[in-house]
Coordinates of C-alpha atoms in Angstrom, one line a residue:
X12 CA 226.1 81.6 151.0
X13 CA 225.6 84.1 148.7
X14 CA 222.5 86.8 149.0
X15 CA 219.3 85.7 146.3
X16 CA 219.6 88.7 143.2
X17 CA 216.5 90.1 143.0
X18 CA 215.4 91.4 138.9
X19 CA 213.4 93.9 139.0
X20 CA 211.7 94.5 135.7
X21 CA 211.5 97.8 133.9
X22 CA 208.4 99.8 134.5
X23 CA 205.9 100.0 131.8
X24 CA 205.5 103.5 130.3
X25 CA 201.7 104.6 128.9
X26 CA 201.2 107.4 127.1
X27 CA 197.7 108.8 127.5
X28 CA 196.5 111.9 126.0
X29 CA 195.0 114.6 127.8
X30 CA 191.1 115.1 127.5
X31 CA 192.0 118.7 125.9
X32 CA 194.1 117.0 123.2
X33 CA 191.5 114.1 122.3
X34 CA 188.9 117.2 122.1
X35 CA 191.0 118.7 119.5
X36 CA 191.8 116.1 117.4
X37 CA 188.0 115.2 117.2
X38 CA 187.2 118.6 116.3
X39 CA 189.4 118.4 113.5
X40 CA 188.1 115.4 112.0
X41 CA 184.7 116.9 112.2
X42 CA 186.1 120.5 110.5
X43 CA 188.0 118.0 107.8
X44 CA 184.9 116.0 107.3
X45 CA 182.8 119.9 106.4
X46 CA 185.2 121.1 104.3
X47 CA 185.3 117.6 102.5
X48 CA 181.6 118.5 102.3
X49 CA 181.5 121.7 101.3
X50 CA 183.8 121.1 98.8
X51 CA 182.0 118.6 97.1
X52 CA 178.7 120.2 97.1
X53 CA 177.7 121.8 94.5
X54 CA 174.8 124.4 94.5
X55 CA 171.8 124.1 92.1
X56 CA 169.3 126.9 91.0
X57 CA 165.7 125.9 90.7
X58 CA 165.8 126.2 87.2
X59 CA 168.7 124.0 87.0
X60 CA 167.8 120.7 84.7
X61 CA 168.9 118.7 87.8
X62 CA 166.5 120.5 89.8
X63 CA 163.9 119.7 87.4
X64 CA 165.0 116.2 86.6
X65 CA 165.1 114.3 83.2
X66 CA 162.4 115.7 81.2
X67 CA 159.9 113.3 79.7
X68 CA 159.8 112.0 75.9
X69 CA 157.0 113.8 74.3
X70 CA 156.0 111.9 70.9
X71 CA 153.6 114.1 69.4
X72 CA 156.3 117.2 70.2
X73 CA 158.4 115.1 68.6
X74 CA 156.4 114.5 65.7
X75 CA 155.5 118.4 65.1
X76 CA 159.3 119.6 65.2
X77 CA 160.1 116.4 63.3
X78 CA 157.7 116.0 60.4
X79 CA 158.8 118.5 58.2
X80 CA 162.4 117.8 58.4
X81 CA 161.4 113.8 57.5
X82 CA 158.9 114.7 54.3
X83 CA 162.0 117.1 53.0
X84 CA 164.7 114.1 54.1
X85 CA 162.2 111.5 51.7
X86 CA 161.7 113.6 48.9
X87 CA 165.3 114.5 48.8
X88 CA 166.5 111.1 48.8
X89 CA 163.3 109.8 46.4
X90 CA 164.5 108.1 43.1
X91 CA 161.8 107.7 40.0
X92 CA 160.0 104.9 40.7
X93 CA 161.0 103.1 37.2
X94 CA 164.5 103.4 37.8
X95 CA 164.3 101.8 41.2
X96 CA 162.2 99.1 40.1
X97 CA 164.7 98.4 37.5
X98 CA 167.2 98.1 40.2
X99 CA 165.6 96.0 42.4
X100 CA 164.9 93.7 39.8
X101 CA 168.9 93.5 39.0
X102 CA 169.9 93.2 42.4
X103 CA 167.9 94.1 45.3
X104 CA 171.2 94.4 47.4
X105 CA 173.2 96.8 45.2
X106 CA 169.7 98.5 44.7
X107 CA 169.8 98.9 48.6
X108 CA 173.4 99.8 49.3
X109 CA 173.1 102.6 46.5
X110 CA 169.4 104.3 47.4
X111 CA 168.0 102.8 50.6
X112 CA 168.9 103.5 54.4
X113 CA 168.9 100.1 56.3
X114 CA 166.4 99.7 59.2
X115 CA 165.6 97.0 61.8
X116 CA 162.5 95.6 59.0
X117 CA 164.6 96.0 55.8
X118 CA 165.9 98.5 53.4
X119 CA 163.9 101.4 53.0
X120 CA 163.4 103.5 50.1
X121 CA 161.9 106.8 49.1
X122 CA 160.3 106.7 46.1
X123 CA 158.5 109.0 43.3
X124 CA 156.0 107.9 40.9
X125 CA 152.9 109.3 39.0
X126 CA 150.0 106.7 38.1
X127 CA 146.3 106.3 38.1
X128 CA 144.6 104.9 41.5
X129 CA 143.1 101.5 41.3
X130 CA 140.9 99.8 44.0
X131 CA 141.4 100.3 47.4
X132 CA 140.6 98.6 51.0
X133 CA 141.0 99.5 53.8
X134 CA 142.8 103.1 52.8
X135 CA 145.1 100.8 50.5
X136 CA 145.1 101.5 47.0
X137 CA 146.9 100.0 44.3
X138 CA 148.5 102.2 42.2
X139 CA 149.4 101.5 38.1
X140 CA 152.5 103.3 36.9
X141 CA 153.5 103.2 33.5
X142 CA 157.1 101.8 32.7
X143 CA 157.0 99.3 36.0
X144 CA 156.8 95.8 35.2
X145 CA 153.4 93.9 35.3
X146 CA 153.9 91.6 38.1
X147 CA 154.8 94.5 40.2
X148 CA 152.4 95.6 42.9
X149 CA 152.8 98.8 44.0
X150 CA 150.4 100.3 47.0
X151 CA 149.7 103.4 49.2
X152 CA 148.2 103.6 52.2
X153 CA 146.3 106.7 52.9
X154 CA 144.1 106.2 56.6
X155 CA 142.2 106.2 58.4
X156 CA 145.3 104.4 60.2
X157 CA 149.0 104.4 59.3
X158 CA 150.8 101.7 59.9
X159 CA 154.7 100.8 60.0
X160 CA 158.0 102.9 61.0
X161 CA 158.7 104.0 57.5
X162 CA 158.4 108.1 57.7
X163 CA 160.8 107.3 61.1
X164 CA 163.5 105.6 59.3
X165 CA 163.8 106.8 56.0
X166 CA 166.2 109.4 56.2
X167 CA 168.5 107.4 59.1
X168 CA 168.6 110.6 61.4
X169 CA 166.8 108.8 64.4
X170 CA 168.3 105.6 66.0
X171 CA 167.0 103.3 68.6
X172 CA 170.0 104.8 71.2
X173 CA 168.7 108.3 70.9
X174 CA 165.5 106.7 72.8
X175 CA 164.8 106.1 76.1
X176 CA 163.1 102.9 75.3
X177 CA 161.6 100.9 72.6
X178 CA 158.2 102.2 73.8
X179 CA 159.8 105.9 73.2
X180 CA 161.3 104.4 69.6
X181 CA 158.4 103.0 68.5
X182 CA 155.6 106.4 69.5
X183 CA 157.8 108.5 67.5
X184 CA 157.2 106.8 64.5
X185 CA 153.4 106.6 65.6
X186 CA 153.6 110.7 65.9
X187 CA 155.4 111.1 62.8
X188 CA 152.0 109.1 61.1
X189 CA 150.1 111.1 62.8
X190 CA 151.3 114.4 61.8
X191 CA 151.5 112.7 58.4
X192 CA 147.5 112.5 58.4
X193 CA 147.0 115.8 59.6
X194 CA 149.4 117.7 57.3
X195 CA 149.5 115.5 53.8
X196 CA 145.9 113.2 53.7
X197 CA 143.5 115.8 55.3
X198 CA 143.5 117.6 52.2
X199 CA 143.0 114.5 50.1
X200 CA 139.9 113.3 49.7
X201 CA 141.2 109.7 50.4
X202 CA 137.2 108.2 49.9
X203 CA 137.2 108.6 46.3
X204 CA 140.8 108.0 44.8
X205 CA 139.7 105.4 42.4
X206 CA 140.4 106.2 39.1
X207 CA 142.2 109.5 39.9
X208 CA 146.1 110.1 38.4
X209 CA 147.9 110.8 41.4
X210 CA 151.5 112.0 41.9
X211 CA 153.6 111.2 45.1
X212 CA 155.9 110.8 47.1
X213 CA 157.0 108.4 50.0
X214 CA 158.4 105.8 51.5
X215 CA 158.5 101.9 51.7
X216 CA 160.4 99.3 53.2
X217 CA 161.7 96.4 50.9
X218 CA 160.3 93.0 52.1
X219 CA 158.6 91.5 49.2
X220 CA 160.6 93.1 45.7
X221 CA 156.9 92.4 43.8
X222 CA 155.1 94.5 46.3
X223 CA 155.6 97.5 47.9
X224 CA 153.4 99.5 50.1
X225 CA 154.3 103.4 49.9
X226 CA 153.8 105.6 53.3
X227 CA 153.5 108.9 51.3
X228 CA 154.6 112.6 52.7
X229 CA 153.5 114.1 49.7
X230 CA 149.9 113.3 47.4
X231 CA 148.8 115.6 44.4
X232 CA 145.7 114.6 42.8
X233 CA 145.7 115.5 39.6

């Protein structure tokens, strides 16, 4: 009878790593992990605009740096008021293409006209100009309030995506009004325009062709 073989397995080798090594290979990480750190860090002064933050929208900032640059933009781009009624009349949209910027309300154009004040309400007067047709009503609105975004988009330098917000969008046309009253109507004695020849200039935007109602940046009573 043969003696039972007896296998005997292979022993099992494990590799462990020595407390010193583990220390060092954590310290690494760590040292890795700081330079990763410093690396991307980047130092900032207090004076820094990212110290500071995002500074705020100021509207009536905007409207004192602004005004001037808007009342030389309209009377730049103003067309005698007979020969844009004449084109209107023709074909508002060619009229439009050729001498008005488009805004969110409509076309709006910058106008000049001489004529002699009629009644008025509210700060609205109506204004007759000689050579514009009969049916043609043509107003200005001189305050106390100033309504509508026409100073803001009549020379298409501001958009909506230069703006924080619509609230932002919408108090810089408010401050360009404003300045408008302080710099252009205060002289005028608005009260008692009735019957006075007036030259000006301003703006309007297109809704009705039979009507317009002109923001001005520019009154001479004559």
């Amino acid at each position: 009878m043969s003696a039972p073989t007896t296998s005997a397995s292979a022993p099992r080798t494990r590799t462990r790593l020595s407390r010193t090594t583990k220390r060092g290979i954590t310290v690494g990480v760590i040292a890795a992990v700081l330079v990763g750190m410093a690396l991307g860090t980047r130092v900032v002064s207090a004076d820094d605009p990212l110290a500071l933050g995002v500074e705020e929208f100021s509207a009536e900032d905007f409207g004192v740096e602004q005004f001037e640059i808007v009342q030389e933009g309209v009377i730049d781009r103003s067309v005698d008021a007979e020969v844009l009624a004449a084109a209107i009349a023709e074909d508002p949209e060619a009229a439009a293409d050729q001498y008005a910027v488009p805004s969110s309300g409509g076309p709006v154009f910058s106008v000049s006209l001489t004529g002699v004040v009629g009644d008025g309400q509210s700060g609205i007067y109506e204004i007759q100009v000689d050579g514009l047709p009969d049916d043609l009503l043509v107003r200005v609105q001189t305050g106390p309030a100033i309504n509508g975004t026409e100073l803001r988009d009549a020379t298409g330098a501001y958009e909506f995506g230069e703006f924080t917000n619509q609230i932002a969008f919408q108090n810089a046309a408010a401050a360009l009004n404003d300045e408008l009253k302080l710099r252009v109507l205060e002289s005028v004695d608005t009260e008692n325009l009735s019957g006075q020849t007036v030259s000006l200039v301003g703006a309007f935007t297109l809704v009705n062709p039979a009507a317009w109602l002109i923001t001005p940046v520019e009154v001479t009573v004559q």
